mmCIF file of C-alpha atoms in Angstrom:
data_model
loop_
_atom_site.group_PDB
_atom_site.id
_atom_site.type_symbol
_atom_site.label_atom_id
_atom_site.label_comp_id
_atom_site.label_asym_id
_atom_site.label_seq_id
_atom_site.Cartn_x
_atom_site.Cartn_y
_atom_site.Cartn_z
ATOM 1 C CA MET A 1153 73.536 103.187 89.382
ATOM 2 C CA ASN A 1154 74.980 105.570 91.840
ATOM 3 C CA ARG A 1155 75.332 109.005 91.188
ATOM 4 C CA LYS A 1156 78.492 108.574 90.186
ATOM 5 C CA GLN A 1157 77.862 105.899 87.920
ATOM 6 C CA LYS A 1158 75.216 107.732 86.094
ATOM 7 C CA LYS A 1159 77.458 110.585 85.540
ATOM 8 C CA MET A 1160 80.162 108.559 83.878
ATOM 9 C CA LEU A 1161 77.197 106.826 81.885
ATOM 10 C CA ALA A 1162 75.890 110.108 80.646
ATOM 11 C CA ARG A 1163 79.396 111.144 79.825
ATOM 12 C CA ILE A 1164 79.880 107.687 77.611
ATOM 13 C CA LEU A 1165 76.644 108.099 75.922
ATOM 14 C CA THR A 1166 77.431 112.009 74.891
ATOM 15 C CA ALA A 1167 80.820 110.888 73.556
ATOM 16 C CA ALA A 1168 79.258 108.027 71.642
ATOM 17 C CA ALA A 1169 76.344 110.639 70.370
ATOM 18 C CA MET A 1170 78.931 112.981 69.298
ATOM 19 C CA LEU A 1171 81.332 110.414 67.556
ATOM 20 C CA ILE A 1172 78.674 109.172 65.674
ATOM 21 C CA ALA A 1173 77.400 112.794 64.435
ATOM 22 C CA LEU A 1174 80.985 114.038 63.854
ATOM 23 C CA LYS A 1175 81.245 110.887 61.356
ATOM 24 C CA LEU A 1176 78.088 112.290 59.966
ATOM 25 C CA ILE A 1177 78.923 115.858 59.743
ATOM 26 C CA PRO A 1178 81.163 117.018 56.734
ATOM 27 C CA VAL A 1179 83.674 119.254 58.687
ATOM 28 C CA THR A 1180 87.125 119.649 58.055
ATOM 29 C CA GLY A 1181 90.126 121.648 59.282
ATOM 30 C CA VAL A 1182 90.568 123.317 62.410
ATOM 31 C CA LEU A 1183 86.444 123.096 63.162
ATOM 32 C CA GLN A 1184 86.980 119.352 62.890
ATOM 33 C CA LEU A 1185 89.631 118.999 65.279
ATOM 34 C CA ALA A 1186 87.878 121.486 67.950
ATOM 35 C CA LEU A 1187 84.800 119.402 68.068
ATOM 36 C CA TYR A 1188 86.796 115.794 68.110
ATOM 37 C CA LEU A 1189 88.733 117.255 70.940
ATOM 38 C CA VAL A 1190 85.333 118.491 72.738
ATOM 39 C CA ALA A 1191 84.112 114.900 72.377
ATOM 40 C CA TYR A 1192 87.630 113.673 73.661
ATOM 41 C CA LEU A 1193 87.526 115.854 76.782
ATOM 42 C CA VAL A 1194 83.880 114.898 77.666
ATOM 43 C CA ILE A 1195 85.180 111.249 77.968
ATOM 44 C CA GLY A 1196 88.754 111.774 78.950
ATOM 45 C CA TYR A 1197 88.974 114.907 81.344
ATOM 46 C CA ASP A 1198 89.139 112.639 84.444
ATOM 47 C CA ILE A 1199 92.007 110.197 82.741
ATOM 48 C CA LEU A 1200 93.957 113.498 81.773
ATOM 49 C CA LYS A 1201 93.533 114.677 85.162
ATOM 50 C CA LYS A 1202 94.725 111.783 87.221
ATOM 51 C CA ALA A 1203 97.506 111.377 84.749
ATOM 52 C CA TRP A 1204 98.824 114.848 85.512
ATOM 53 C CA ARG A 1205 98.114 114.321 89.216
ATOM 54 C CA GLY A 1206 100.338 110.963 89.014
ATOM 55 C CA ILE A 1207 103.251 113.279 87.456
ATOM 56 C CA LEU A 1208 103.304 115.781 89.938
ATOM 57 C CA ASN A 1209 103.427 113.030 92.924
ATOM 58 C CA ARG A 1210 106.345 110.867 91.201
ATOM 59 C CA GLN A 1211 104.275 107.887 90.241
ATOM 60 C CA VAL A 1212 104.043 108.705 86.650
ATOM 61 C CA PHE A 1213 103.638 105.018 85.102
ATOM 62 C CA ASP A 1214 100.085 103.411 85.981
ATOM 63 C CA GLU A 1215 96.976 103.194 83.529
ATOM 64 C CA ASN A 1216 95.689 106.617 83.564
ATOM 65 C CA PHE A 1217 99.376 107.851 82.124
ATOM 66 C CA LEU A 1218 98.998 105.343 79.579
ATOM 67 C CA MET A 1219 96.078 105.883 78.255
ATOM 68 C CA ALA A 1220 96.806 109.615 78.038
ATOM 69 C CA VAL A 1221 100.038 109.133 76.018
ATOM 70 C CA ALA A 1222 98.049 106.749 73.746
ATOM 71 C CA THR A 1223 95.059 108.798 73.176
ATOM 72 C CA VAL A 1224 97.027 112.205 73.159
ATOM 73 C CA GLY A 1225 99.709 110.555 70.564
ATOM 74 C CA ALA A 1226 96.614 108.997 68.369
ATOM 75 C CA PHE A 1227 95.887 112.725 67.916
ATOM 76 C CA ALA A 1228 99.399 113.975 67.411
ATOM 77 C CA LEU A 1229 99.545 111.441 64.725
ATOM 78 C CA ALA A 1230 96.332 112.372 63.067
ATOM 79 C CA ILE A 1231 97.588 115.975 62.878
ATOM 80 C CA VAL A 1232 100.989 115.278 61.782
ATOM 81 C CA SER A 1233 100.000 113.001 59.035
ATOM 82 C CA ARG A 1234 96.803 115.186 58.285
ATOM 83 C CA SER A 1235 94.439 112.584 57.971
ATOM 84 C CA GLY A 1236 91.976 113.925 60.025
ATOM 85 C CA ASP A 1237 91.271 110.283 61.673
ATOM 86 C CA TYR A 1238 90.723 111.402 65.289
ATOM 87 C CA VAL A 1239 88.029 108.688 65.795
ATOM 88 C CA GLU A 1240 90.724 106.164 66.943
ATOM 89 C CA ALA A 1241 91.531 108.402 70.005
ATOM 90 C CA ILE A 1242 88.605 108.708 71.259
ATOM 91 C CA ALA A 1243 87.491 105.310 70.961
ATOM 92 C CA VAL A 1244 90.032 104.021 72.877
ATOM 93 C CA MET A 1245 88.939 106.216 75.659
ATOM 94 C CA LEU A 1246 85.623 105.652 75.366
ATOM 95 C CA PHE A 1247 86.067 101.821 75.430
ATOM 96 C CA TYR A 1248 88.349 102.045 78.690
ATOM 97 C CA GLN A 1249 85.598 103.843 80.387
ATOM 98 C CA ILE A 1250 82.748 101.862 79.319
ATOM 99 C CA GLY A 1251 85.173 98.991 81.022
ATOM 100 C CA GLU A 1252 85.746 101.417 84.424
ATOM 101 C CA LEU A 1253 82.225 101.569 84.554
ATOM 102 C CA PHE A 1254 81.307 98.218 84.567
ATOM 103 C CA GLU A 1255 83.949 97.497 87.093
ATOM 104 C CA ASP A 1256 82.749 100.051 89.340
ATOM 105 C CA TYR A 1257 79.258 98.628 89.014
ATOM 106 C CA ALA A 1258 80.296 95.195 89.872
ATOM 107 C CA VAL A 1259 82.556 96.493 93.212
ATOM 108 C CA GLY A 1260 79.948 98.418 94.395
ATOM 109 C CA LYS A 1261 77.606 95.503 94.296
ATOM 110 C CA SER A 1262 80.198 93.278 96.119
ATOM 111 C CA ARG A 1263 80.557 95.898 98.537
ATOM 112 C CA ARG A 1264 76.551 96.141 98.781
ATOM 113 C CA SER A 1265 76.432 92.058 99.593
ATOM 114 C CA ILE A 1266 79.380 92.096 101.911
ATOM 115 C CA THR A 1267 77.432 94.805 103.955
ATOM 116 C CA GLU A 1268 74.307 92.662 104.011
ATOM 117 C CA LEU A 1269 76.541 89.976 104.889
ATOM 118 C CA MET A 1270 78.156 91.776 107.599
ATOM 119 C CA GLN A 1271 74.755 92.332 109.216
ATOM 120 C CA ILE A 1272 74.847 88.581 110.354
ATOM 121 C CA ARG A 1273 77.182 89.398 112.911
ATOM 122 C CA PRO A 1274 75.502 88.794 116.448
ATOM 123 C CA ASP A 1275 75.616 91.851 118.792
ATOM 124 C CA TYR A 1276 75.024 89.638 122.071
ATOM 125 C CA ALA A 1277 74.208 86.188 123.394
ATOM 126 C CA ASN A 1278 71.421 85.779 126.085
ATOM 127 C CA LEU A 1279 73.722 82.974 128.406
ATOM 128 C CA LYS A 1280 71.399 80.848 130.432
ATOM 129 C CA LEU A 1281 73.345 81.120 134.321
ATOM 130 C CA ALA A 1282 72.978 78.157 136.633
ATOM 131 C CA ASP A 1283 70.254 79.730 138.875
ATOM 132 C CA GLY A 1284 67.852 80.171 135.511
ATOM 133 C CA ASN A 1285 68.597 83.835 135.070
ATOM 134 C CA ILE A 1286 69.365 85.052 131.638
ATOM 135 C CA LYS A 1287 72.319 87.414 131.047
ATOM 136 C CA LYS A 1288 73.372 89.531 128.133
ATOM 137 C CA VAL A 1289 77.213 88.869 127.248
ATOM 138 C CA ASP A 1290 79.554 89.322 124.287
ATOM 139 C CA PRO A 1291 79.617 86.143 122.226
ATOM 140 C CA ASN A 1292 83.120 85.593 122.574
ATOM 141 C CA GLU A 1293 82.647 85.403 126.569
ATOM 142 C CA VAL A 1294 80.318 82.231 125.886
ATOM 143 C CA LYS A 1295 82.035 78.705 126.121
ATOM 144 C CA ILE A 1296 81.734 75.511 124.839
ATOM 145 C CA GLY A 1297 78.434 73.685 126.492
ATOM 146 C CA ASP A 1298 77.194 76.928 128.081
ATOM 147 C CA LEU A 1299 73.497 77.060 127.272
ATOM 148 C CA ILE A 1300 71.916 80.120 125.763
ATOM 149 C CA VAL A 1301 68.573 81.424 125.038
ATOM 150 C CA ILE A 1302 67.413 82.791 121.552
ATOM 151 C CA LYS A 1303 64.402 85.196 121.324
ATOM 152 C CA PRO A 1304 62.226 85.672 117.983
ATOM 153 C CA GLY A 1305 63.625 87.987 116.156
ATOM 154 C CA GLU A 1306 66.981 87.637 117.649
ATOM 155 C CA LYS A 1307 70.457 86.386 115.729
ATOM 156 C CA VAL A 1308 71.819 82.785 116.595
ATOM 157 C CA PRO A 1309 75.182 83.809 117.961
ATOM 158 C CA LEU A 1310 76.735 80.492 118.401
ATOM 159 C CA ASP A 1311 76.435 77.243 116.734
ATOM 160 C CA GLY A 1312 75.090 74.394 118.746
ATOM 161 C CA ILE A 1313 72.434 71.861 119.329
ATOM 162 C CA VAL A 1314 68.900 72.606 120.508
ATOM 163 C CA ARG A 1315 67.945 71.738 124.173
ATOM 164 C CA GLU A 1316 64.576 73.118 124.689
ATOM 165 C CA GLY A 1317 61.692 74.494 122.061
ATOM 166 C CA SER A 1318 61.139 74.637 118.826
ATOM 167 C CA SER A 1319 61.172 77.410 115.996
ATOM 168 C CA MET A 1320 61.392 78.490 112.548
ATOM 169 C CA LEU A 1321 64.769 79.861 111.171
ATOM 170 C CA ASP A 1322 65.568 82.275 108.655
ATOM 171 C CA THR A 1323 68.760 80.669 107.018
ATOM 172 C CA ALA A 1324 68.570 83.177 103.996
ATOM 173 C CA ALA A 1325 72.052 84.780 105.147
ATOM 174 C CA LEU A 1326 73.825 81.679 105.205
ATOM 175 C CA THR A 1327 72.126 79.296 102.702
ATOM 176 C CA GLY A 1328 70.382 81.903 100.461
ATOM 177 C CA GLU A 1329 67.220 80.064 101.012
ATOM 178 C CA SER A 1330 63.982 81.956 101.449
ATOM 179 C CA VAL A 1331 62.027 79.042 103.031
ATOM 180 C CA PRO A 1332 62.348 78.933 106.806
ATOM 181 C CA ARG A 1333 63.930 76.004 108.343
ATOM 182 C CA ALA A 1334 62.228 73.997 110.984
ATOM 183 C CA VAL A 1335 63.909 73.229 114.274
ATOM 184 C CA ARG A 1336 63.240 71.186 117.480
ATOM 185 C CA GLU A 1337 64.989 69.843 119.968
ATOM 186 C CA GLY A 1338 68.070 67.520 119.528
ATOM 187 C CA GLU A 1339 68.698 69.424 116.435
ATOM 188 C CA GLU A 1340 71.819 71.225 115.311
ATOM 189 C CA ILE A 1341 71.821 74.899 114.511
ATOM 190 C CA LEU A 1342 74.277 76.749 113.079
ATOM 191 C CA SER A 1343 75.172 80.798 113.904
ATOM 192 C CA GLY A 1344 74.210 83.516 111.522
ATOM 193 C CA CYS A 1345 70.563 82.145 111.300
ATOM 194 C CA ILE A 1346 67.628 84.267 112.592
ATOM 195 C CA ASN A 1347 65.183 83.138 115.085
ATOM 196 C CA GLN A 1348 61.470 83.471 113.684
ATOM 197 C CA THR A 1349 59.078 81.882 115.987
ATOM 198 C CA GLY A 1350 59.579 80.173 119.544
ATOM 199 C CA ILE A 1351 62.326 80.570 122.196
ATOM 200 C CA LEU A 1352 65.277 77.932 121.410
ATOM 201 C CA THR A 1353 67.502 77.150 124.111
ATOM 202 C CA ILE A 1354 70.818 75.827 122.852
ATOM 203 C CA GLN A 1355 73.819 74.418 124.157
ATOM 204 C CA THR A 1356 76.953 75.566 122.292
ATOM 205 C CA THR A 1357 79.410 73.214 120.516
ATOM 206 C CA LYS A 1358 81.939 75.608 119.261
ATOM 207 C CA GLU A 1359 83.599 79.102 120.523
ATOM 208 C CA PHE A 1360 82.389 82.143 118.794
ATOM 209 C CA GLY A 1361 85.746 82.132 116.978
ATOM 210 C CA GLU A 1362 85.205 78.971 115.837
ATOM 211 C CA SER A 1363 81.443 79.281 114.682
ATOM 212 C CA THR A 1364 80.073 79.203 111.417
ATOM 213 C CA VAL A 1365 79.264 83.201 111.441
ATOM 214 C CA ALA A 1366 82.939 83.965 112.608
ATOM 215 C CA LYS A 1367 84.609 81.485 109.689
ATOM 216 C CA ILE A 1368 82.521 83.557 107.123
ATOM 217 C CA LEU A 1369 83.065 87.030 107.821
ATOM 218 C CA ASP A 1370 87.176 86.007 108.117
ATOM 219 C CA LEU A 1371 86.924 84.297 104.980
ATOM 220 C CA VAL A 1372 85.347 88.150 103.751
ATOM 221 C CA GLU A 1373 88.128 89.890 105.722
ATOM 222 C CA ASN A 1374 90.697 87.656 104.160
ATOM 223 C CA ALA A 1375 89.158 87.856 100.600
ATOM 224 C CA SER A 1376 89.638 91.824 100.823
ATOM 225 C CA ASP A 1377 93.508 91.341 101.871
ATOM 226 C CA LYS A 1378 94.007 88.974 99.074
ATOM 227 C CA LYS A 1379 92.817 91.239 96.290
ATOM 228 C CA GLY A 1380 95.051 94.337 97.982
ATOM 229 C CA LYS A 1381 97.937 92.096 97.553
ATOM 230 C CA THR A 1382 96.760 91.652 93.425
ATOM 231 C CA GLU A 1383 96.113 95.053 93.019
ATOM 232 C CA ASN A 1384 99.603 96.247 94.399
ATOM 233 C CA PHE A 1385 101.337 93.516 92.262
ATOM 234 C CA ILE A 1386 99.336 94.848 89.053
ATOM 235 C CA THR A 1387 100.551 98.084 90.196
ATOM 236 C CA ARG A 1388 104.291 97.401 90.476
ATOM 237 C CA PHE A 1389 104.017 95.843 87.393
ATOM 238 C CA ALA A 1390 102.724 98.857 85.403
ATOM 239 C CA ARG A 1391 105.961 100.751 86.654
ATOM 240 C CA TYR A 1392 107.860 98.645 84.048
ATOM 241 C CA TYR A 1393 105.194 97.557 81.517
ATOM 242 C CA THR A 1394 103.836 101.397 80.791
ATOM 243 C CA PRO A 1395 106.843 102.764 80.079
ATOM 244 C CA ALA A 1396 107.976 99.918 77.764
ATOM 245 C CA VAL A 1397 104.627 100.268 75.993
ATOM 246 C CA VAL A 1398 105.304 104.215 75.123
ATOM 247 C CA PHE A 1399 108.992 103.471 74.280
ATOM 248 C CA ALA A 1400 108.063 100.928 71.719
ATOM 249 C CA ALA A 1401 105.313 103.372 70.423
ATOM 250 C CA LEU A 1402 107.447 106.063 69.968
ATOM 251 C CA ALA A 1403 110.038 103.557 68.383
ATOM 252 C CA LEU A 1404 107.491 102.169 65.714
ATOM 253 C CA ALA A 1405 106.219 106.386 65.172
ATOM 254 C CA VAL A 1406 109.681 107.362 64.270
#
């Protein structure tokens, strides 16, 4: 967990502990309301802040506004009815924040995985020239049929077939397997692997744009775009859903 997530976890635990304590402590009246409000603000002050900011920016109808209306409305109903039952408002906010914590943790974990995945992008390729010399070039400059040399510790920049040498490859970035794979002359090799031992000379079979590593990176980028479209749809849907729920709740209350 990062610092923000640890802070949220502390707030959740504090609010939950206060909620349990208030159920056990025999307090009533204004003092009871004040203590419940403290617990409510501990767990929900950021949601109220975001809802108010949305109102100022004329972006009212979102999940923060809905949570604010629902929980403040629950407090108002408890005060008007003099029931003293403020648990529902705090519980709703508490469960919402728990869900947000799990979501934030999952997103953070996905981002770390993507960051690790992006490290398989090759920075260069050792192009073997006609005179036998080696020249570092951008992987996009390598054509199908060119010979490239991969030294120990370097990433395999393009897909190809081994023409000279033998080595052990770390394929964990592609397959998740921790056991190195042995390759020798005549075998196919995929980009994104890391050469561990010997020097390899491979003849490329695909350009960089069609290589395995390029396709993986492209899938990651497209997945991010699709997620953004889904989130935009939910935001648009919330503009209609939120006021409908609010008006329905007011109608039932009346």
